[in-house]
Each structure stands twice: as structure tokens, then as C-alpha cells.
Coordinates of C-alpha atoms in Angstrom, one line a residue:
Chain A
X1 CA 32.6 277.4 49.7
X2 CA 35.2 277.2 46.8
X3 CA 35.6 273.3 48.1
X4 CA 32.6 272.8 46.3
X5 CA 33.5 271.7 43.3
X6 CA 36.8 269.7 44.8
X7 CA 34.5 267.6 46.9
X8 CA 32.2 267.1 44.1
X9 CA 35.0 266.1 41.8
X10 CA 37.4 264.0 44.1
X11 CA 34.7 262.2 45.6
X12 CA 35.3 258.9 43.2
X13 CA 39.2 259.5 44.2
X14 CA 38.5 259.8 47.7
X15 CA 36.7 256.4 47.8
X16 CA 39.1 254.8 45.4
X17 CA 41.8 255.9 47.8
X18 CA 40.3 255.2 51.4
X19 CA 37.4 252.8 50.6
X20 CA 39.7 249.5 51.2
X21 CA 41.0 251.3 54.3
X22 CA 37.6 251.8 55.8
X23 CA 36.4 248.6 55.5
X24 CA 39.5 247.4 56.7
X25 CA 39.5 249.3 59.7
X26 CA 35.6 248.5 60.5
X27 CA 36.4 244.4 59.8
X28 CA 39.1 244.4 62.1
X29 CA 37.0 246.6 64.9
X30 CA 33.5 243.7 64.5
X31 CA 33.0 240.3 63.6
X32 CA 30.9 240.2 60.2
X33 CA 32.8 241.5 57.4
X34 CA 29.2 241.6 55.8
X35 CA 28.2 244.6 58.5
X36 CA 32.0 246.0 58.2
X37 CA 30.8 246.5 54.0
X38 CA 27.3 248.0 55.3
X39 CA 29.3 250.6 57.9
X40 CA 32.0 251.1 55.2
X41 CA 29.1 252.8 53.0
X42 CA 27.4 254.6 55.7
X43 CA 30.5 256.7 56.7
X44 CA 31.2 257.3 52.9
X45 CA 27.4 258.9 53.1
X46 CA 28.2 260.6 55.7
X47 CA 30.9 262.0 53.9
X48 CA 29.0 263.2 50.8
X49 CA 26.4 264.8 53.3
X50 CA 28.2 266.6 56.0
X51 CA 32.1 266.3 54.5
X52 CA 34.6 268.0 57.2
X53 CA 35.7 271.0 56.3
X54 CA 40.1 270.9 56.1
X55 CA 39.1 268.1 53.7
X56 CA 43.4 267.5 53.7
X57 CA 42.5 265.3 57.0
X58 CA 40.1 263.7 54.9
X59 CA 42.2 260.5 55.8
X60 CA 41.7 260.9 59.8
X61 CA 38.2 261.9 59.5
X62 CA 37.4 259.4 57.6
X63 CA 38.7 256.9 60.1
X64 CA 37.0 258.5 63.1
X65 CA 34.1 258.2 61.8
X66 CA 34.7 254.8 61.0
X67 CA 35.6 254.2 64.1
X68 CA 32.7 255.5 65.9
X69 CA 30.8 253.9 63.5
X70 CA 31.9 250.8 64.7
X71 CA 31.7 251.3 68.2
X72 CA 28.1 252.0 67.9
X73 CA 27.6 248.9 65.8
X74 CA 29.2 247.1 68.9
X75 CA 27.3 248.7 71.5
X76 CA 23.7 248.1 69.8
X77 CA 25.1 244.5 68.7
X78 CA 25.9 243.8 72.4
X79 CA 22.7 245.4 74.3
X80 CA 20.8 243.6 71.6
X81 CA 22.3 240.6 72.7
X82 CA 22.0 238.7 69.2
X83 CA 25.9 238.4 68.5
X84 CA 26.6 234.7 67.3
X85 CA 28.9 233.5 64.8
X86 CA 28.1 233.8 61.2
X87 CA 27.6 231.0 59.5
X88 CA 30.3 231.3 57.0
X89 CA 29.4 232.0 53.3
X90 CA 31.3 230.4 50.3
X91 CA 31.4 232.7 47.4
X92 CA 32.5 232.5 43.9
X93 CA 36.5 232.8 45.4
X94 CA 39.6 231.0 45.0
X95 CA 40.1 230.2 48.0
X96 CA 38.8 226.9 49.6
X97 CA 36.3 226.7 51.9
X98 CA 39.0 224.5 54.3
X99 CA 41.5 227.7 53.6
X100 CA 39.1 229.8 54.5
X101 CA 37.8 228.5 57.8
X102 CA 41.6 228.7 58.9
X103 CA 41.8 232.0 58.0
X104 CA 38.8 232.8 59.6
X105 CA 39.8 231.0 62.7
X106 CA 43.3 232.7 63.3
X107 CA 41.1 236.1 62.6
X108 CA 38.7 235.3 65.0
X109 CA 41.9 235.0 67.7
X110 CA 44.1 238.1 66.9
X111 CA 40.2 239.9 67.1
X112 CA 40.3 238.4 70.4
X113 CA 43.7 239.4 71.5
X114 CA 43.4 242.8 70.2
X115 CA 40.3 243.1 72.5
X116 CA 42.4 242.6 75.7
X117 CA 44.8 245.6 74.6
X118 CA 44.3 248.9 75.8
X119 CA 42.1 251.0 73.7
X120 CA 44.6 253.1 72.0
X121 CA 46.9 250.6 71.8
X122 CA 44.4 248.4 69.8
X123 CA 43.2 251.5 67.5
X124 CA 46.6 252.4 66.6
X125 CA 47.5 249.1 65.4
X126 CA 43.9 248.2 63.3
X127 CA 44.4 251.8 61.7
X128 CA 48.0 250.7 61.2
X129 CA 47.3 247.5 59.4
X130 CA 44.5 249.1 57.4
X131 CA 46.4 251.0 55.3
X132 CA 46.3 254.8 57.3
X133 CA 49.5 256.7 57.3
X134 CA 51.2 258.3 60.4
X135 CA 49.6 261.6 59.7
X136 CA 46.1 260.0 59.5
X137 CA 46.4 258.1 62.1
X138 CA 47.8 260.8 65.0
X139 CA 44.5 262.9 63.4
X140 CA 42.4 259.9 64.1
X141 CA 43.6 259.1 67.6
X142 CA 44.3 262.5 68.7
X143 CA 48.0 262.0 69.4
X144 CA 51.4 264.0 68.3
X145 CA 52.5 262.5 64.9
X146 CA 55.4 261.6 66.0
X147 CA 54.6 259.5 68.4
X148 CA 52.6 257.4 66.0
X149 CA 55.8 255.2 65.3
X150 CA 56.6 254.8 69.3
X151 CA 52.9 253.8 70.0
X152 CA 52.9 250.9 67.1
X153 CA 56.1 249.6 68.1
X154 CA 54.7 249.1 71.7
X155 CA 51.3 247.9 70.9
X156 CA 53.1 245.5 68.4
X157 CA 55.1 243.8 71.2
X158 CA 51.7 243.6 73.6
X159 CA 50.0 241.9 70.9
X160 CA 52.3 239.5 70.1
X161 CA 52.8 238.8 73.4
X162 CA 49.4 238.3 74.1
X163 CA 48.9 236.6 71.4
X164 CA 51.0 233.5 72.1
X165 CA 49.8 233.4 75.7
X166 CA 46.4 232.9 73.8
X167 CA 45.2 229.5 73.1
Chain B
X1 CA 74.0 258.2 68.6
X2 CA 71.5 256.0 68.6
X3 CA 67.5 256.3 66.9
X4 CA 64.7 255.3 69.2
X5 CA 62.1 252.3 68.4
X6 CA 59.6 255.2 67.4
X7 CA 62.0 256.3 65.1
X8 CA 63.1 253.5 63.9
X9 CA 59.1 252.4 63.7
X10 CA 58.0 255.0 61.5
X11 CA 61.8 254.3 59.2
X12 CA 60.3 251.0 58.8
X13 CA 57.4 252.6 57.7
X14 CA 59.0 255.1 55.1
X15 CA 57.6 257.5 57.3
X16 CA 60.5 259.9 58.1
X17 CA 62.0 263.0 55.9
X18 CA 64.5 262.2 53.5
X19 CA 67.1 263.8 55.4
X20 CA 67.3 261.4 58.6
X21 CA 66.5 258.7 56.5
X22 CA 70.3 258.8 54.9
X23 CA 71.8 259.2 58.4
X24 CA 69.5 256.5 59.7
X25 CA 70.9 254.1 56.9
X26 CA 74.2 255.1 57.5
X27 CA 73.8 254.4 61.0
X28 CA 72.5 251.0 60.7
X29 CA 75.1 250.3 58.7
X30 CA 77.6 250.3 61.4
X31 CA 75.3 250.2 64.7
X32 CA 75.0 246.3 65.4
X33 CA 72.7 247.3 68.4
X34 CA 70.3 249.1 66.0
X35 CA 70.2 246.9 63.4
X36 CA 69.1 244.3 66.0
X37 CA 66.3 246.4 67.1
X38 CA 65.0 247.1 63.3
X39 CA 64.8 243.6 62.4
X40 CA 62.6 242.8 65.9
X41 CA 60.5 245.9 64.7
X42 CA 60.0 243.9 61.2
X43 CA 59.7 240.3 62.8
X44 CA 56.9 242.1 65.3
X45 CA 55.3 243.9 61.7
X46 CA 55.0 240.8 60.0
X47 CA 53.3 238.8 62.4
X48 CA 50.3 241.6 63.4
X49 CA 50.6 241.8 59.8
X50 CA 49.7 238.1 58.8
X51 CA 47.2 238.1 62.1
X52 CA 45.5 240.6 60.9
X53 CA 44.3 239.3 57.8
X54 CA 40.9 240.5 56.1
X55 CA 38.9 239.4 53.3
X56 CA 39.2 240.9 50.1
X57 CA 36.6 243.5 48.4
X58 CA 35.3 244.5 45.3
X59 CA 36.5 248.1 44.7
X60 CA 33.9 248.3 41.9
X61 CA 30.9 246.3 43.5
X62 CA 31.2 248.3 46.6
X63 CA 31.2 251.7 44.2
X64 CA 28.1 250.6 42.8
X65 CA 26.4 249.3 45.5
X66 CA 27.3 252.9 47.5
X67 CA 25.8 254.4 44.1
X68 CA 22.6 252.4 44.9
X69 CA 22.5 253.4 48.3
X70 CA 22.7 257.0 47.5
X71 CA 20.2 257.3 44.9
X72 CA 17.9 254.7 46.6
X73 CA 17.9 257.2 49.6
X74 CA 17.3 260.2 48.3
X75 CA 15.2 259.0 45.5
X76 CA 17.0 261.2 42.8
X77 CA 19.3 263.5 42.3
X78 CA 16.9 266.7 43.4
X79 CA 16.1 265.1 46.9
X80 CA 19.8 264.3 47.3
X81 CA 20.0 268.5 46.6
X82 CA 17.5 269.2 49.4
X83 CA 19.3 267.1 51.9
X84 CA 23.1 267.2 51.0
X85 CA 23.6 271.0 51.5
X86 CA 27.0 270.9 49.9
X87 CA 25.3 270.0 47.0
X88 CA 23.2 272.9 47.3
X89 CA 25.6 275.0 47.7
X90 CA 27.0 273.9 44.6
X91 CA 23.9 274.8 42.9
X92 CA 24.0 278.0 44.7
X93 CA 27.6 278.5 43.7
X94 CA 26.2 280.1 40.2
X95 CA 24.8 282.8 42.3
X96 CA 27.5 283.1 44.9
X97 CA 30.0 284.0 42.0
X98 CA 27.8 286.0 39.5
X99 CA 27.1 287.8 43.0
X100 CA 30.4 288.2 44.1
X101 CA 31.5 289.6 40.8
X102 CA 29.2 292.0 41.1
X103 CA 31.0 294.2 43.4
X104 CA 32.5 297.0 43.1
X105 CA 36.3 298.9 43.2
X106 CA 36.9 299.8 46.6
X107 CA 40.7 300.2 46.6
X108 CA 42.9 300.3 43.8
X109 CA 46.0 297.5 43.5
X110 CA 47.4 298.2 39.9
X111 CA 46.1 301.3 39.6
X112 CA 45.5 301.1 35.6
X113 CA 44.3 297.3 35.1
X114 CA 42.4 296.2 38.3
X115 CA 40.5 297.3 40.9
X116 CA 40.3 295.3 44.2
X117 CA 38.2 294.8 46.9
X118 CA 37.4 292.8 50.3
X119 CA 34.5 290.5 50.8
X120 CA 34.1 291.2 54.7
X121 CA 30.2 290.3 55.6
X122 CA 28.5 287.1 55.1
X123 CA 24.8 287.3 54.3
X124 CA 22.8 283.8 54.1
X125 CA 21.0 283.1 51.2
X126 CA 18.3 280.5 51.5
X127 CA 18.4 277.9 48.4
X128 CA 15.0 275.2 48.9
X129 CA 14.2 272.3 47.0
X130 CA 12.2 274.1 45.0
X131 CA 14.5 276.9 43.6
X132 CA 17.0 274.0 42.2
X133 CA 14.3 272.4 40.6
X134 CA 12.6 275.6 39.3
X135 CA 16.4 276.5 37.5
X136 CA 16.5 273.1 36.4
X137 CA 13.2 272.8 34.6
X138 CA 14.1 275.9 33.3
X139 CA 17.5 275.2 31.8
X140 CA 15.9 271.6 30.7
X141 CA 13.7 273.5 29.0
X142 CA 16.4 275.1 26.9
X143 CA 18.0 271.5 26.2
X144 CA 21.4 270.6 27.1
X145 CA 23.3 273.1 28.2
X146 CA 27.2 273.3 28.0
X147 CA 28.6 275.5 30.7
X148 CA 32.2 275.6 29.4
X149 CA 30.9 277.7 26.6
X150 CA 29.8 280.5 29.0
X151 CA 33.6 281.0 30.3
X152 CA 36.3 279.5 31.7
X153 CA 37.7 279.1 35.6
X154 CA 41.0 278.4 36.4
X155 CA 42.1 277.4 39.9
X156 CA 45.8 278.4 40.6
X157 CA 47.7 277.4 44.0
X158 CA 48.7 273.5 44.8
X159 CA 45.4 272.2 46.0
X160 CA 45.8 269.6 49.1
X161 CA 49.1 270.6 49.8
X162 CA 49.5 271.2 53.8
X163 CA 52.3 271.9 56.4
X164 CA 51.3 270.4 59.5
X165 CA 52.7 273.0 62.3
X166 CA 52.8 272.7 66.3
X167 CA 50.2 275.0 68.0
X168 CA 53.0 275.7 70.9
X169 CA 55.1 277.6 67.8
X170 CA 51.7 280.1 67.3
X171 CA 54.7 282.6 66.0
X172 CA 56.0 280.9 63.4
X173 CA 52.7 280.0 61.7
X174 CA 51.8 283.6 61.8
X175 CA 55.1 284.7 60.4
X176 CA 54.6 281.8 58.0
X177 CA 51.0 282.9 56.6
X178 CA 52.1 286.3 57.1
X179 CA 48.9 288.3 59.5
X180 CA 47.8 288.0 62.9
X181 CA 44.8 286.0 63.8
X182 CA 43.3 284.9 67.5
X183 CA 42.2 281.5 69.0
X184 CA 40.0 280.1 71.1
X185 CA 41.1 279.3 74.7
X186 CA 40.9 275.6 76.0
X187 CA 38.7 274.8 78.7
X188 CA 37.5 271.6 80.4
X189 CA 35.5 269.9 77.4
X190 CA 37.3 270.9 74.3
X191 CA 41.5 271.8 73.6
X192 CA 43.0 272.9 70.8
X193 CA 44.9 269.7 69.3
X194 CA 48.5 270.0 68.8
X195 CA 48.7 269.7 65.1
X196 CA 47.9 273.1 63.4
X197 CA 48.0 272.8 59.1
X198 CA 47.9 275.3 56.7
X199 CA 47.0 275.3 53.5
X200 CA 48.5 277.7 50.7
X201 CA 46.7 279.7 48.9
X202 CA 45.0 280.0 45.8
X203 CA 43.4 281.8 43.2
X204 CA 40.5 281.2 41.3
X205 CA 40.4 282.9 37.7
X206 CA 37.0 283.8 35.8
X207 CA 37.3 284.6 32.3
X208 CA 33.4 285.3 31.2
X209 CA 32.3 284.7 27.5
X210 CA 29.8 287.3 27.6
X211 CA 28.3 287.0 24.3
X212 CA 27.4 283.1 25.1
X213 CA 25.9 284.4 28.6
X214 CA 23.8 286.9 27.3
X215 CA 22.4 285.0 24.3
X216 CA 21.4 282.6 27.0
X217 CA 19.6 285.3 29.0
X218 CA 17.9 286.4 25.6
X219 CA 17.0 282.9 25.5
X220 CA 15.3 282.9 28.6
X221 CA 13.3 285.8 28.2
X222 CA 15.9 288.0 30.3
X223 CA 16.7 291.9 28.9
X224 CA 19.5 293.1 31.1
X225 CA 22.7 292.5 30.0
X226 CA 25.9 291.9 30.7
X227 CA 28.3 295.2 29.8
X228 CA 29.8 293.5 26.3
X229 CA 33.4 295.3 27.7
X230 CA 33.7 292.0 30.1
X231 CA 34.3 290.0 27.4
X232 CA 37.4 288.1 27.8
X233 CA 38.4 290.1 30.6
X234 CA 39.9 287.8 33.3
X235 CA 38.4 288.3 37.0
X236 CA 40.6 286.9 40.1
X237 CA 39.9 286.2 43.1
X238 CA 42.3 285.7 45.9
X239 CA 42.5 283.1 48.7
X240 CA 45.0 283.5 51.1
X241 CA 46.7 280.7 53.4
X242 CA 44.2 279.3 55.7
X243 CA 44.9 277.9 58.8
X244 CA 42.8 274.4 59.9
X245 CA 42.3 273.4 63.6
X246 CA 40.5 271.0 65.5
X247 CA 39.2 270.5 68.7
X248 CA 39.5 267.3 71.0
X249 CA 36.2 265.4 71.6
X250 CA 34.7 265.8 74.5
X251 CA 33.3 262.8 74.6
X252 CA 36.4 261.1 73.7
X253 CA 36.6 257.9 71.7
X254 CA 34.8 255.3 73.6
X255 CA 31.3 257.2 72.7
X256 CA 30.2 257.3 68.9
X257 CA 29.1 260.8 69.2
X258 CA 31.6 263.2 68.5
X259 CA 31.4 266.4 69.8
X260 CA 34.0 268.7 68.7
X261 CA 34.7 272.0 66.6
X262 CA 36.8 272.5 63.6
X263 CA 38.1 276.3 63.0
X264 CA 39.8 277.5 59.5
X265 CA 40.5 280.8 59.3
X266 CA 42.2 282.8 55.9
X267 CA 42.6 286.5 55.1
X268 CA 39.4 288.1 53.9
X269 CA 39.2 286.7 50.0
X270 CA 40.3 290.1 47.2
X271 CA 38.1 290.0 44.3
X272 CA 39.8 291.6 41.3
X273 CA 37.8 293.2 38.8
X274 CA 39.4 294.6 36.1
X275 CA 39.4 298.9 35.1
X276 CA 36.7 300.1 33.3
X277 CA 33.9 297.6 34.2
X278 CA 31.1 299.1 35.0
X279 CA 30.2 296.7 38.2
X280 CA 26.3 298.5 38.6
X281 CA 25.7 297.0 35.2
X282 CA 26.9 293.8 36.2
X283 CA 25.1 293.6 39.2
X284 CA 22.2 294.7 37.8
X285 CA 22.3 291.7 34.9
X286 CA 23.3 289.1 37.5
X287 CA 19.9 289.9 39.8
X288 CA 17.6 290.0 36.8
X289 CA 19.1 286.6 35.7
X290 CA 15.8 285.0 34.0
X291 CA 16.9 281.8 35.2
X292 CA 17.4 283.2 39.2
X293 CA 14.4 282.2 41.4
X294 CA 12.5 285.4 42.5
X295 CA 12.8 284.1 46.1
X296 CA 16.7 284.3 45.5
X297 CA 16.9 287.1 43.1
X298 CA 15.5 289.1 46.3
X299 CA 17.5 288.1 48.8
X300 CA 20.5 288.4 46.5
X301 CA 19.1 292.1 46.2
X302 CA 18.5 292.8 49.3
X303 CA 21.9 293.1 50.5
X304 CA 22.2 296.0 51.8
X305 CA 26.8 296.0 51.6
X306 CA 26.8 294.3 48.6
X307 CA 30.0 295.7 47.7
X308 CA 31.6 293.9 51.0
X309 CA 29.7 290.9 51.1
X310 CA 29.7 286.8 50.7
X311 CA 26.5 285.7 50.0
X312 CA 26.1 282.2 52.3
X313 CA 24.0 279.2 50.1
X314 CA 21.8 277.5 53.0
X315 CA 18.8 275.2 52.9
X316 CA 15.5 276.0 54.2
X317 CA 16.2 273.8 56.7
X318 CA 18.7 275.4 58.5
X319 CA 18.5 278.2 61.0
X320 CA 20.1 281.5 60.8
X321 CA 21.1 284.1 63.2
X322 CA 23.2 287.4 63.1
X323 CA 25.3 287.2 66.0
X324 CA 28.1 290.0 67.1
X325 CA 31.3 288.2 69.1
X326 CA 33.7 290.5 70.9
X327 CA 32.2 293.5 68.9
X328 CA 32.9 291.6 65.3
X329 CA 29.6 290.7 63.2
X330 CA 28.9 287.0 62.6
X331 CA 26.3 284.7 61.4
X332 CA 25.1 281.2 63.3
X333 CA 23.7 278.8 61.0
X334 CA 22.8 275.6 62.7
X335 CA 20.5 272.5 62.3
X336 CA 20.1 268.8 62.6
X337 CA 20.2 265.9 60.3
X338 CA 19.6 262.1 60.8
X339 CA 22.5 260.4 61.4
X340 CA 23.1 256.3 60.4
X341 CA 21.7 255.6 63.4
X342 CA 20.3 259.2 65.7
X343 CA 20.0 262.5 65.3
X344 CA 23.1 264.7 64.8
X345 CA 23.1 268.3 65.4
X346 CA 25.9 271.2 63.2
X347 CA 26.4 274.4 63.6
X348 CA 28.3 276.9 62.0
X349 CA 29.8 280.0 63.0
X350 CA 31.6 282.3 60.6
X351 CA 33.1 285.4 61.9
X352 CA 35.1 288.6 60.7
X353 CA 37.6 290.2 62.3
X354 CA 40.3 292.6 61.5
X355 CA 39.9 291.7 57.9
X356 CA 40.1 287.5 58.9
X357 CA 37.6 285.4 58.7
X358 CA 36.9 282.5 61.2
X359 CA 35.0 279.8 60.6
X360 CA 34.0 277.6 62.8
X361 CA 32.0 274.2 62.3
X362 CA 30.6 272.2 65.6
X363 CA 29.7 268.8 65.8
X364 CA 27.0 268.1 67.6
X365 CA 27.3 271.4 69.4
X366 CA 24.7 273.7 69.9
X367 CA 25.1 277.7 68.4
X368 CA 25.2 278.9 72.0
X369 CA 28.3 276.1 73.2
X370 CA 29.8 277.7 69.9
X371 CA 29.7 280.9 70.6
X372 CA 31.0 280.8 73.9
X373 CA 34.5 279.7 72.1
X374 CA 34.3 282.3 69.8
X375 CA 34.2 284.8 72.4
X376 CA 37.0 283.3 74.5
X377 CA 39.2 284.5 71.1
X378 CA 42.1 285.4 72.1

């Protein structure tokens, strides 16, 4: 009950800290970085209106629920059938629209690879790249801490590998 | 002898302690073999690395936009009261601590100064809608309020700092947080996961200004006071190391409902008053607070063991029932809320025994499902 007041007072710090992760996480699980934004917010609702309670984790919970988040995304995207390519949108950035459509491209593949890895393989590495540290992400994917370091080293080698046999 | 690529992984990483860092270093230095295997690990990092580029956001945008999202939801801040129960417990939180300082010396610590006692029962005091807003148009009556002039509370103990422990050394966290406690068995849908934490302790330090409180219960039309001896007299209390578990999902990851329990469990919280307060007085100011909802100011004083007990801040919306596991008293409180996309159902389960408490939170679990692990307590 005492967390109270912490949650109430760290909750700016905890998005400050996590918020880039999220997203991260959720643009690497789907293919519209508009939705990953949308999803980003909704977990940090979730957060403000049923926060877990060893709020230390509050790293790995965060990312479960992103991920789950995500998955459902997927799941109503796909039964819904209306997945197509978004039509890319050219903001007020500094990169070029050519610059970005390559980017965009060579994301579109490693989301493609990462989709032929096995699942834990795949979450471990997205979680990785997003920013979550070894202790966050055994929490998230329900594994032994230490063997957060064998499992990225593994699904590192996979992807790369199935990365170049991609065309 | 040589490191593993795990180890040599989470090196990479600046995940390792300090110590096997150095002899890590040292042995790269001389271990060809090694060195050949860390720079692969690097080569392998760099490419996911650049493949897994994302677009950039706005820190500040996203801030405000979630700002939006909050408020347009709950359409104010007294809505976002009635749904977010955390926050209602916050508001609650005034009378959760004037109540728990209301409680008398049961057993003596330093004989002369303070007097101590346990908080052992909980008790579930409903907080609706229409309680926060009656305190608020009260106290927005009486203008802007400071509440640092009313006292000051000072939180002791290194907040967020945890020791992660292996549940297969149960000995050593007990020795380590110094009492006994029990947990639940595994069975087919949920396990204990391996990673046990515990958090140490703290202690939260009230120091009343009871002139400033009881010029704002004149204020409000209130005539019992608070005992003018508990002015500047420091009350403590005292959280001990609590342990955090979790549960596996039992519908693993693949399914975006999770459906597992989270258990913390800590030494009954000490409240120390200190010698020569006279707590009847106290209590007696507290429940005829002018500013106190009569709804709550009745279930506040209608608690039968006040000296032994927590008073619980729920919402109207929530269910409660007194439950008794393994012959220890307990309360359920359980409900549902709408998820981002369906409905999600918590419950609660907070449970004394043998002077611990036990707190356990389900997702997506009914009370039943969570008491069934409670009783399997071991």
C-alpha cells in the first residue's frame, strides 16, 4: 500500500526510462510503427491502472505486457485479414524519403527472418535490441538469468544465418 | 580455463559482476581461442544490431499524447479516481495512516520512549467515487491547501534495491531476511519461477504538526482534537524485507492473456508510537475527522481489532470476502476491469500467518483458483 506514493511519483521516470524500450519492442514484434506508438500507450495505461505489484520487475512486466500486447494486435490484424503495407509517410525528418525506403526495406526483411526463428529465440533478441537488460529480459521470457547471455548468442547466429539465406 | 559464449555474451554486454569481469579480461588477454570467439560475438551483435533498426520517437510527444489519452479516457482526474484503484488508494491513504496511527501499545520495545505494536488483520474499507469527490469539494472549499504544513514523512531504507535469489536455496533467503515463511506448491498450471527477490526494508517516519491539523479540523467545523502532546513527536513504522515471487503463465506466451499470480510476503509491519500518547484520543480525533466521509468514518469505526488492524482502501467496485486458509484469517478482494481490448479479471488474496503476511495478486484468476494455492502453503 506504502507503493502508493512511489508509483505516483516515478511514474514520469518510469516512462522516461522504458517508453523508448516499449515501443521498440512492439515495432520490431508488427509492421506499423504508427500501431507500435498506439500499443506503446496502452500498456503504459495499463500500467497506471493495474501496476504489478514487486514494481523492481517493473522492466520485465512491462515487456510482457508489451508483448502480449502485440501478439494480440497480430492475431486480430491477421483474422481480420486487412494487413497490407503502409503506404509510407514522410514527415518533417532529416532523413530522405529514398533513405528511408531503404531502411524500411532492410526492416521489412530482418522482420521477416526473425519470423522464421523459434519463438524464444525471436523474443529474446527483439527484447535484446530494445534496450531490456539481462534481468528484465529472463523476467520477461521466464528463463534463468543466466542464461539470457547463452540464448542471445545462439539466436544471434540463427538470425544471421537465416538472414543471408534470405533474399 | 576457458568462459562459455553465454558468458562471454552477457561480458559483451557489461552484464557480469565486477569480479569475473577482471579475470575475464585477463583471460582474453592471453587466450587466442577466446578472443576469437568474442569478436564473432561482436561481429554477430552488430549486424542484428544494424538489422534491427527502428524509427526514432518523440520522448515528449509520446508523453503528451499518453497525457491525452489518460485524461480523454477518464474524463478528469475524479473518474480516473473511480477507475484506477491505486489512485484510490492514494486518496484512501490519508485514512489508512491517521487510522493506523491510531492504535494502541501492545508490547513495549524501548520501554521509556516507544511503544510498539503489530498490524495483523486486514479489514476492507470501501472508498466510491463519491467519497473522493465529497473530501475534495470540501478541502476546495477551504482553498489551497498545503499538506507539507500538516507534518512531515520520511521514508528510510534503499527503495528499488533487490537481490535476486534462486528458489532451490529456500534456506538462505530465509536466513537472509531472517523468519520463516511458507509457499505455494506447483502444480500442473502454474510453478514457482526460479528467480526469488527481495527487497530490504524500510521505514516510514511521521512527524505530525498538530497545531496545523487541528486548526484545519476547527476549520472544518470538526471539535475533537488531536492530544497537543503529539506535537513533534516522531511516529515509525517498520517494514521488513519482503520477498516477491511469481508464477509461470499458464497460458504461456503465445496467448495475450496472462494468467498467473504474483506473491510478496514481509513480516507483519511494527507501528511505533511514542510513550505517553494517549492513542483513544487519537483515534477518537482521526474518526471524527470533519473532512472523513460518514460512509468511511463508519467503517473505519467499525473495526472491531482496531489495535491489530490494516485498514484495506477498495472501490465500490470490487468484491470482498473474509476467507480462513489453513486455519489463518484472510480477505479475497476480486473484480474485473476492461482491458485494451477484453475483459480482464484480478483478485487479491492477502493472508496472515504466524505474524507474515502474504499477499497474493492473480491475473486473470478467479478468488477460488487463488485460494486453492494458498492452501497448498507449505
Amino acid at each position: 500500500m506504502w507503493e502508493v506514493f512511489k508509483i505516483l511519483d516515478s511514474f514520469k521516470d518510469i516512462f522516461e526510462k522504458y517508453y523508448g524500450k516499449v515501443y521498440r519492442q512492439i515495432a520490431l514484434m508488427i509492421n506499423d510503427d504508427d500501431k507500435a506508438q498506439d500499443i506503446a500507450q496502452e500498456v503504459f495505461i495499463k500500467l497506471i491502472k493495474d501496476p504489478p505489484h514487486n514494481d523492481e520487475n517493473i522492466g520485465g512486466w512491462l515487456s510482457k505486457v508489451a508483448t502480449n500486447q502485440a501478439l494480440n494486435y497480430m492475431r486480430s490484424e491477421k483474422s481480420l485479414k486487412v494487413r497490407e503495407l503502409k503506404v509510407f509517410q514522410f514527415n518533417d525528418t532529416l532523413i530522405s524519403p529514398e533513405d528511408m525506403a531503404i531502411e524500411k526495406i532492410e526492416n521489412e526483411k530482418a522482420k521477416k527472418v526473425l519470423s522464421k526463428m523459434d519463438r524464444r529465440d525471436k523474443l529474446c533478441l527483439i527484447l535484446k535490441h530494445s534496450g531490456y537488460n539481462y534481468e528484465e529480459i529472463s523476467i520477461s521470457l521466464g528463463i534463468k538469468k543466466s542464461s539470457v547471455g547463452t540464448t542471445i548468442a545462439r539466436a544471434h547466429k540463427k538470425f544471421k544465418e537465416l538472414y543471408e539465406k534470405e533474399v | 580455463m576457458c568462459f562459455d559464449e553465454g558468458t562471454l555474451q552477457a561480458y559483451l554486454d557489461g552484464e557480469i559482476d565486477e569480479a569475473l569481469k577482471d579475470q575475464i579480461k585477463k583471460h582474453l588477454d592471453t587466450c587466442e581461442k577466446c578472443s576469437n570467439k568474442l569478436n564473432e560475438l561482436k561481429n554477430l551483435n552488430d549486424f542484428s544490431e544494424k538489422a534491427f533498426k527502428t524509427s526514432s520517437i518523440d520522448l515528449d510527444k509520446a508523453w503528451e499524447n499518453l497525457n491525452k489519452k489518460i485524461y480523454k479516457k477518464e474524463r478528469g482526474v475524479l473518474n480516473m479516481l473511480k477507475k484506477y484503484k491505486k489512485y484510490a488508494a492514494a486518496a484512501a491513504a490519508v485514512a489508512l495512516i491517521t487510522a493506523s496511527i491510531a492504535l494502541p501499545p501492545v508490547q513495549k520495545v524501548e520501554a521509556e520512549i516507544l511503544s510498539l505494536f503489530r498490524l495483523n488483520n486486514f479489514k476492507a474499507v470501501t472508498i466510491t467515487p463519491d467519497d473522493i469527490q465529497n473530501i475534495k469539494d470540501k478541502f476546495y472549499q477551504a482553498g489551497k491547501i498545503d499538506l507539507k504544513q500538516y507534518g512531515v514523512i520520511k521514508v528510510t531504507g534503499d527503495y528499488g534495491s533487490s537481490k535476486e535469489f534462486s528458489k532451490s536455496n529456500l534456506d538462505e533467503i530465509k536466513s537472509y531476511v531472517g523468519y520463516d515463511f511458507k509457499l505455494p506448491q506447483d502444480n500442473n498450471d502454474f510453478k514457482i519461477r526460479d528467480s526469488i527477490y527481495v527487497q530490504k526494508g524500510q521505514s516510514v517516519e511521521f512527524k505530525l504538526n498538530v497545531d496545523n491539523i487541528n486548526d484545519l479540523i476547527k476549520t472544518f467545523g470538526g471539535n475533537k482534537l488531536l492530544p497537543e502532546n503529539l506535537n513533534g513527536k516522531t511516529f515509525k513504522i517498520i517494514l521488513g524485507d519482503s520477498i516477491h515471487i511469481s508464477s509461470t503463465d499458464k497460458n504461456e506466451s503465445d496467448s495475450s492473456k496472462n494468467i498467473s499470480y504474483g506473491l510478496d510476503i514481509m513480516k507483519t509491519p511494527e507501528i511505533i508510537v511514542p510513550e505517553g500518547v494517549d492513542i483513544e484520543k487519537v483515534r477518537d480525533a482521526v474518526i471524527n475527522m470533519p473532512f472523513l466521509p460518514d460512509d468511511i468514518r463508519n467503517q473505519i469505526a467499525s473495526i472491531k481489532d482496531w489495535k491489530n488492524t490494516i485498514p484495506v482502501p477498495v472501490t465500490d467496485a470490487d468484491t470482498i470476502k473474509d476467507v480462513t486458509i489453513n486455519g489463518s484469517k484472510g480477505i479475497v478482494i476480486s473484480g474485473t476491469y476492461e482491458g485494451s481490448s477484453d475483459l480482464e479479471v484480478y483478485s487479491n488474496l492477502a493472508l496472515n500467518d504466524n505474524d507474515v503476511i502474504y499477499w497474493f495478486s492473480g491475473n486473470n484468476m478467479s478468488p477460488d483458483e487463488l485460494i486453492k494455492i494458498a492452501e497448498s502453503m507449505r
